[in-house]
Coordinates of C-alpha atoms and ligand atoms in Angstrom, one line a residue:
A21 CA 89.0 68.3 94.4
L22 CA 88.3 70.9 97.1
S23 CA 86.5 73.1 94.7
V24 CA 84.2 70.2 93.9
A25 CA 83.6 69.5 97.6
E26 CA 82.7 73.1 98.0
E27 CA 80.3 73.0 95.0
V28 CA 78.6 70.0 96.6
A29 CA 78.3 71.8 99.9
A30 CA 76.9 74.9 98.2
G31 CA 74.3 72.7 96.5
W32 CA 73.3 71.2 99.8
V33 CA 73.0 74.7 101.4
R34 CA 70.7 75.8 98.6
D35 CA 68.7 72.6 98.9
L36 CA 68.5 72.5 102.7
L37 CA 67.5 76.1 103.1
G38 CA 65.3 76.1 100.0
L39 CA 67.1 78.9 98.2
P40 CA 66.7 79.4 94.5
A41 CA 68.5 76.6 92.6
G42 CA 70.6 79.1 90.6
C43 CA 71.7 81.4 93.4
G44 CA 75.4 82.2 93.8
V45 CA 77.0 80.9 97.0
G46 CA 80.3 82.1 98.4
F47 CA 82.2 80.8 101.4
V48 CA 83.5 83.6 103.4
T49 CA 85.0 84.0 106.9
G50 CA 81.8 84.9 108.7
C51 CA 78.5 86.7 108.5
Q52 CA 80.2 90.1 108.4
M53 CA 81.9 89.2 105.2
A54 CA 78.8 87.5 104.0
H55 CA 77.0 90.9 104.4
F56 CA 79.9 92.6 102.6
T57 CA 79.7 90.1 99.7
C58 CA 75.9 90.2 99.4
L59 CA 75.7 94.0 99.8
A60 CA 78.4 94.4 97.1
A61 CA 76.2 92.3 94.8
A62 CA 73.2 94.5 95.8
R63 CA 75.2 97.7 95.2
H64 CA 76.1 96.4 91.7
A65 CA 72.5 95.5 90.8
V66 CA 70.7 98.5 92.1
L67 CA 73.2 100.9 90.5
R68 CA 73.3 98.9 87.3
D69 CA 69.5 99.3 87.1
A70 CA 70.1 103.1 87.5
G71 CA 72.6 103.0 84.6
W72 CA 75.7 103.1 86.7
D73 CA 78.7 100.7 86.6
V74 CA 79.9 100.8 90.2
E75 CA 82.7 98.3 89.7
A76 CA 84.2 100.5 86.9
Q77 CA 83.3 103.9 88.2
G78 CA 83.1 103.6 92.0
L79 CA 80.5 105.5 94.0
Q80 CA 81.8 109.0 93.3
G81 CA 79.5 110.9 90.9
G82 CA 77.1 108.0 90.8
P83 CA 73.4 108.1 91.8
P84 CA 72.8 108.1 95.5
L85 CA 72.2 104.7 97.0
R86 CA 70.1 104.2 100.2
V87 CA 70.4 101.4 102.7
I88 CA 67.5 100.8 105.1
A89 CA 67.8 98.5 108.1
S90 CA 66.1 98.2 111.5
D91 CA 67.3 99.8 114.7
Q92 CA 68.1 96.3 115.9
A93 CA 70.2 95.3 112.9
H94 CA 73.4 93.6 113.8
V95 CA 76.4 95.9 113.9
T96 CA 78.0 93.9 111.1
V97 CA 75.4 95.1 108.7
T98 CA 76.5 98.7 109.2
V99 CA 80.2 97.7 109.2
A100 CA 79.7 96.1 105.8
C101 CA 78.1 99.3 104.6
R102 CA 81.0 101.3 106.0
M103 CA 83.5 99.1 104.1
L104 CA 81.5 99.3 100.9
G105 CA 81.6 103.1 100.9
L106 CA 77.9 103.4 101.7
G107 CA 78.6 105.1 105.1
A108 CA 77.7 103.5 108.4
E109 CA 75.8 106.6 109.5
R110 CA 73.9 106.9 106.3
V111 CA 72.1 103.6 107.0
R112 CA 68.5 104.7 107.7
L113 CA 67.4 102.9 110.9
V114 CA 63.7 102.0 111.2
P115 CA 62.1 101.4 114.6
T116 CA 61.2 98.0 115.9
D117 CA 58.6 96.4 118.2
D118 CA 59.2 94.9 121.7
Q119 CA 60.7 91.8 120.2
G120 CA 63.1 93.7 117.9
R121 CA 61.1 93.1 114.7
V122 CA 61.0 96.0 112.3
L123 CA 57.7 97.9 112.2
I124 CA 56.3 97.3 108.7
A125 CA 54.4 100.6 108.5
A126 CA 57.6 102.5 109.5
L127 CA 59.6 100.6 106.9
E128 CA 56.9 101.5 104.3
T129 CA 57.2 105.1 105.2
A130 CA 61.0 105.1 105.0
L131 CA 60.8 103.4 101.6
A132 CA 58.4 106.0 100.3
E133 CA 60.6 108.9 101.3
Q134 CA 62.8 108.7 98.3
E135 CA 63.0 107.1 94.9
G136 CA 66.1 105.5 93.4
P137 CA 68.5 102.7 94.2
T138 CA 67.6 101.2 97.6
I139 CA 68.8 98.2 99.6
V140 CA 66.7 96.9 102.5
C141 CA 68.3 94.7 105.2
A142 CA 65.9 92.4 107.0
Q143 CA 66.7 90.2 109.9
A144 CA 66.0 86.5 110.5
G145 CA 67.0 85.9 114.2
E146 CA 67.6 89.0 116.3
I147 CA 70.8 88.5 118.4
N148 CA 69.0 88.9 121.7
T149 CA 65.5 87.7 121.2
G150 CA 65.8 85.4 118.2
A151 CA 62.9 87.3 116.7
F152 CA 62.2 87.3 112.9
D153 CA 61.2 90.4 110.9
R154 CA 58.0 89.8 108.9
I155 CA 60.0 88.9 105.9
S156 CA 57.1 88.1 103.6
D157 CA 55.8 91.7 104.0
I158 CA 59.2 93.2 103.6
V159 CA 59.9 91.3 100.4
E160 CA 56.5 92.5 99.0
L161 CA 57.4 96.1 99.9
C162 CA 60.8 95.8 98.2
R163 CA 59.3 94.3 95.1
A164 CA 56.8 97.1 94.8
R165 CA 59.6 99.7 95.1
G166 CA 62.3 97.9 93.1
A167 CA 64.4 97.7 96.2
W168 CA 66.9 94.9 96.9
C169 CA 66.0 92.7 100.0
H170 CA 69.0 91.3 101.9
I171 CA 68.5 89.0 104.9
D172 CA 70.8 88.7 107.9
G173 CA 70.2 85.2 109.1
A174 CA 73.6 84.5 110.8
F175 CA 72.0 81.8 112.9
G176 CA 68.2 82.2 112.2
L177 CA 68.3 81.2 108.6
W178 CA 68.9 77.6 109.7
A179 CA 65.3 77.6 111.1
A180 CA 64.4 76.9 107.5
V181 CA 65.5 73.3 107.8
S182 CA 63.1 72.7 110.7
P183 CA 59.6 71.7 109.5
T184 CA 58.1 73.2 112.6
R185 CA 60.1 76.5 112.5
R186 CA 60.3 77.2 108.8
G187 CA 57.2 79.3 109.1
L188 CA 59.2 82.0 110.9
L189 CA 60.9 82.7 107.6
Q190 CA 57.8 82.8 105.5
G191 CA 58.6 84.4 102.1
F192 CA 62.4 84.5 102.7
E193 CA 63.2 82.5 99.5
R194 CA 61.9 85.5 97.4
A195 CA 64.5 87.8 98.9
D196 CA 67.6 88.8 96.9
S197 CA 70.4 87.8 99.2
W198 CA 71.0 85.9 102.4
A199 CA 74.0 85.9 104.8
T200 CA 74.5 83.1 107.3
D201 CA 77.1 81.3 109.3
G202 CA 78.3 77.7 109.6
H203 CA 80.4 78.5 112.7
K204 CA 77.4 79.3 114.9
W205 CA 74.6 76.8 114.8
L206 CA 76.3 74.2 112.7
N207 CA 79.1 74.0 115.2
V208 CA 81.9 74.0 112.6
P209 CA 85.1 75.9 113.5
Y210 CA 85.4 79.7 112.9
D211 CA 86.0 80.9 109.4
C212 CA 82.7 79.6 107.9
G213 CA 80.3 82.2 106.7
I214 CA 78.0 81.8 103.7
A215 CA 76.9 84.5 101.2
A216 CA 74.1 83.6 98.8
V217 CA 72.7 85.8 96.1
A218 CA 69.7 85.1 93.9
D219 CA 71.0 87.0 90.9
S220 CA 74.2 85.1 90.4
S221 CA 75.4 87.4 87.7
A222 CA 75.3 90.4 90.1
H223 CA 77.1 88.3 92.7
R224 CA 79.8 87.3 90.2
A225 CA 80.1 90.8 88.7
A226 CA 80.7 92.3 92.2
M227 CA 83.4 89.7 93.2
T228 CA 85.1 88.3 90.1
S229 CA 88.7 89.0 89.2
T230 CA 90.8 87.6 86.5
S231 CA 94.4 87.8 85.3
A232 CA 96.3 86.6 82.2
Y233 CA 97.6 83.5 84.0
I234 CA 94.1 82.3 85.0
P235 CA 92.6 80.0 82.3
P236 CA 89.5 81.6 80.7
H237 CA 86.5 80.2 82.5
D238 CA 82.7 80.3 82.3
E239 CA 79.9 79.6 84.7
D240 CA 80.3 75.8 84.3
I241 CA 83.6 75.8 86.1
P242 CA 83.6 77.0 89.7
W243 CA 86.3 79.4 90.6
G244 CA 86.3 80.5 94.2
F245 CA 87.2 84.0 93.4
D246 CA 84.1 84.6 91.5
W247 CA 82.0 84.5 94.6
T248 CA 84.1 85.8 97.5
P249 CA 86.3 88.9 98.2
E250 CA 89.4 86.8 98.3
F251 CA 91.6 85.8 95.4
S252 CA 93.2 83.0 97.3
R253 CA 91.8 81.3 100.4
R254 CA 91.6 78.0 102.3
A255 CA 88.8 75.6 101.4
R256 CA 86.5 76.7 104.1
G257 CA 83.5 75.0 102.6
V258 CA 85.0 71.7 103.5
P259 CA 84.2 71.7 107.2
L260 CA 80.6 72.7 106.2
Y261 CA 80.6 69.8 103.7
A262 CA 81.6 67.5 106.6
A263 CA 79.0 68.8 109.0
L264 CA 76.2 68.6 106.5
R265 CA 77.4 65.2 105.3
S266 CA 77.4 63.7 108.8
L267 CA 74.2 65.4 110.0
G268 CA 72.0 65.0 107.0
R269 CA 68.7 66.9 106.6
A270 CA 67.1 65.1 109.6
G271 CA 70.1 65.5 111.8
L272 CA 70.3 69.2 111.1
A273 CA 66.6 69.7 111.8
E274 CA 67.1 67.8 115.0
L275 CA 70.0 70.0 116.0
I276 CA 67.9 73.1 115.4
D277 CA 64.8 71.8 117.1
S278 CA 66.6 70.4 120.1
S279 CA 68.4 73.8 120.7
C280 CA 65.0 75.6 120.5
E281 CA 63.4 73.1 122.9
H282 CA 66.3 73.6 125.3
A283 CA 65.9 77.4 125.1
R284 CA 62.2 77.0 125.9
R285 CA 63.0 74.7 128.8
I286 CA 65.5 77.1 130.4
A287 CA 63.2 80.0 129.8
H288 CA 60.5 78.1 131.6
R289 CA 62.7 77.1 134.5
L290 CA 64.0 80.6 135.0
G291 CA 60.7 82.4 134.4
E292 CA 59.0 80.4 137.2
A293 CA 61.3 81.9 139.9
D294 CA 60.5 85.0 141.9
G295 CA 62.1 88.2 140.7
V296 CA 63.2 86.6 137.4
E297 CA 61.7 87.8 134.2
V298 CA 62.0 86.4 130.7
L299 CA 61.7 89.4 128.4
N300 CA 61.3 87.7 125.0
D301 CA 58.9 85.3 123.3
V302 CA 61.1 82.3 122.9
V303 CA 60.6 81.5 119.2
L304 CA 64.1 80.2 118.5
N305 CA 67.2 79.4 120.6
Q306 CA 67.6 82.8 122.3
V307 CA 66.4 83.8 125.8
I308 CA 66.9 87.2 127.5
V309 CA 66.4 87.4 131.2
R310 CA 66.3 90.1 133.8
F311 CA 66.9 89.7 137.5
G312 CA 65.2 92.2 139.8
D313 CA 64.5 95.6 138.4
D314 CA 67.8 97.3 138.0
D315 CA 70.8 96.7 135.7
R316 CA 73.1 96.1 138.6
A317 CA 71.3 93.1 139.9
T318 CA 71.2 91.5 136.4
N319 CA 74.9 92.2 135.8
A320 CA 75.8 90.8 139.2
V321 CA 73.9 87.5 138.4
I322 CA 75.7 87.2 135.1
D323 CA 79.1 87.7 136.8
R324 CA 78.3 85.1 139.4
A325 CA 77.0 82.6 136.8
Q326 CA 80.1 83.1 134.7
Q327 CA 82.3 82.5 137.8
D328 CA 80.3 79.4 138.7
G329 CA 81.1 78.0 135.3
T330 CA 78.3 75.4 134.9
C331 CA 77.4 77.1 131.7
W332 CA 78.6 80.2 129.9
L333 CA 76.3 83.1 129.0
S334 CA 76.9 86.7 128.4
G335 CA 75.3 90.0 129.2
S336 CA 73.7 92.2 126.6
S337 CA 71.5 95.2 126.4
F338 CA 68.1 95.2 124.9
R339 CA 66.0 98.3 124.5
G340 CA 68.2 100.1 127.0
Q341 CA 68.1 97.4 129.7
A342 CA 70.8 95.1 130.9
V343 CA 69.9 91.4 130.2
M344 CA 71.3 88.0 130.6
R345 CA 71.6 86.5 127.1
V346 CA 71.2 82.8 126.8
S347 CA 72.0 81.3 123.4
V348 CA 71.6 77.5 122.9
V349 CA 73.7 76.3 120.0
G350 CA 75.8 73.4 121.2
W351 CA 75.1 70.1 119.5
Q352 CA 76.1 68.2 122.7
T353 CA 73.8 70.1 125.0
T354 CA 71.2 67.9 126.7
A355 CA 68.1 68.6 128.7
D356 CA 70.1 67.6 131.8
D357 CA 72.7 70.3 131.0
V358 CA 69.8 72.8 130.7
D359 CA 68.4 71.9 134.1
R360 CA 71.8 72.0 135.8
S361 CA 72.4 75.4 134.1
A362 CA 69.1 76.8 135.2
E363 CA 69.8 75.7 138.8
A364 CA 73.3 77.3 138.7
I365 CA 71.8 80.6 137.4
L366 CA 69.0 80.6 140.0
E367 CA 71.6 79.9 142.7
A368 CA 73.7 82.8 141.4
A369 CA 70.6 85.0 141.6
Q370 CA 70.1 84.1 145.2
R371 CA 73.6 84.5 146.4
P372 CA 74.2 88.0 147.9
N373 CA 76.5 90.4 146.1
A374 CA 80.2 89.9 146.8
E375 CA 80.5 93.5 147.8
A376 CA 77.6 93.3 150.2
S377 CA 78.9 90.2 152.0
Ligands
LIG443 C1 77.0 86.7 114.8 C2 76.1 87.5 114.0 C3 76.6 88.3 112.9 C4 78.1 88.3 112.6 O1 78.6 87.1 112.3 P1 80.2 86.8 112.2 O2 80.2 85.4 111.7 O3 80.7 86.9 113.6 O4 80.8 87.8 111.3 C5 75.7 89.0 112.1 N1 74.4 89.0 112.4 C6 73.9 88.3 113.4 C7 72.4 88.3 113.6 C8 74.7 87.5 114.2 O5 74.2 86.8 115.2

């Protein structure tokens, strides 16, 4: 019964996001394991095309495999590469613009450097700015070079359900694999990542296992272990089923859009104040803010805002500068909460440093 509920949830994910109808979907613990799963499928496919069976032979003695990502790629992309034997430090990092979007010309140059099996990791929703790589261009470049295009959309992929924000992801449905989370923007408990792979046979080949006591099965019967690294696991697709069932397409779009509106609202409130600078174009639910012109001032405001407790936000670093990172994802957050949070942050910015007083 739980397998069936998960199959239904997988179908809804394909449909809501507009992914290819036949793509493989695996429910994993989080986006890191979604990267691991998708990139294992990628590793299978690009090496299969080069005449190498990586599941049977491993990487040793096989053709070299390149991974290209942006210098703002989330750390979990490189961790997944590390765990797949691809080497965290071998990931070729390509420069990005002031919003954290990969520079297409630089990516084109990197792709042209070498022939052979290649995986490109694009990003839909940069962790600080919420910016989207120009996915349509990246997919084109990958197609032209026979490279696999993987997308990290831990939270940003859900922009696809918003009619007004889907354009941020233009062309993403032609990518080869997608990693996202339920436990961020869908507000389900931790242990809910989603790995989707267009070539379901590559997905299955990378993950499947079997044993004499498992009844023979084909693609008509869903077996969890065909799509995830685990042999046994809890039915983690069920909370996702529940969230999607209760929200529906319209409710999900409303959750995404209202978070984005709230992010815009807080950016506007903060940006109006003297000595406060919003550093990013607020295209999604992320806002990065700087107070004064040194890192110490910004970090002090973050500390005081955290102590105040009206809202919770963390510090981050973007392009070498300390920033306050505001991320709006809570389904219960209202415009009033946003205003109270903005006031509390601005008050924290005005209070003198504890050490100084
Ligand atoms: C959170 C996040 C991840 C990692 O997700 P987990 O579910 O914590 O493994 C990867 N990429 C991006 C862009 C993220 O925001």
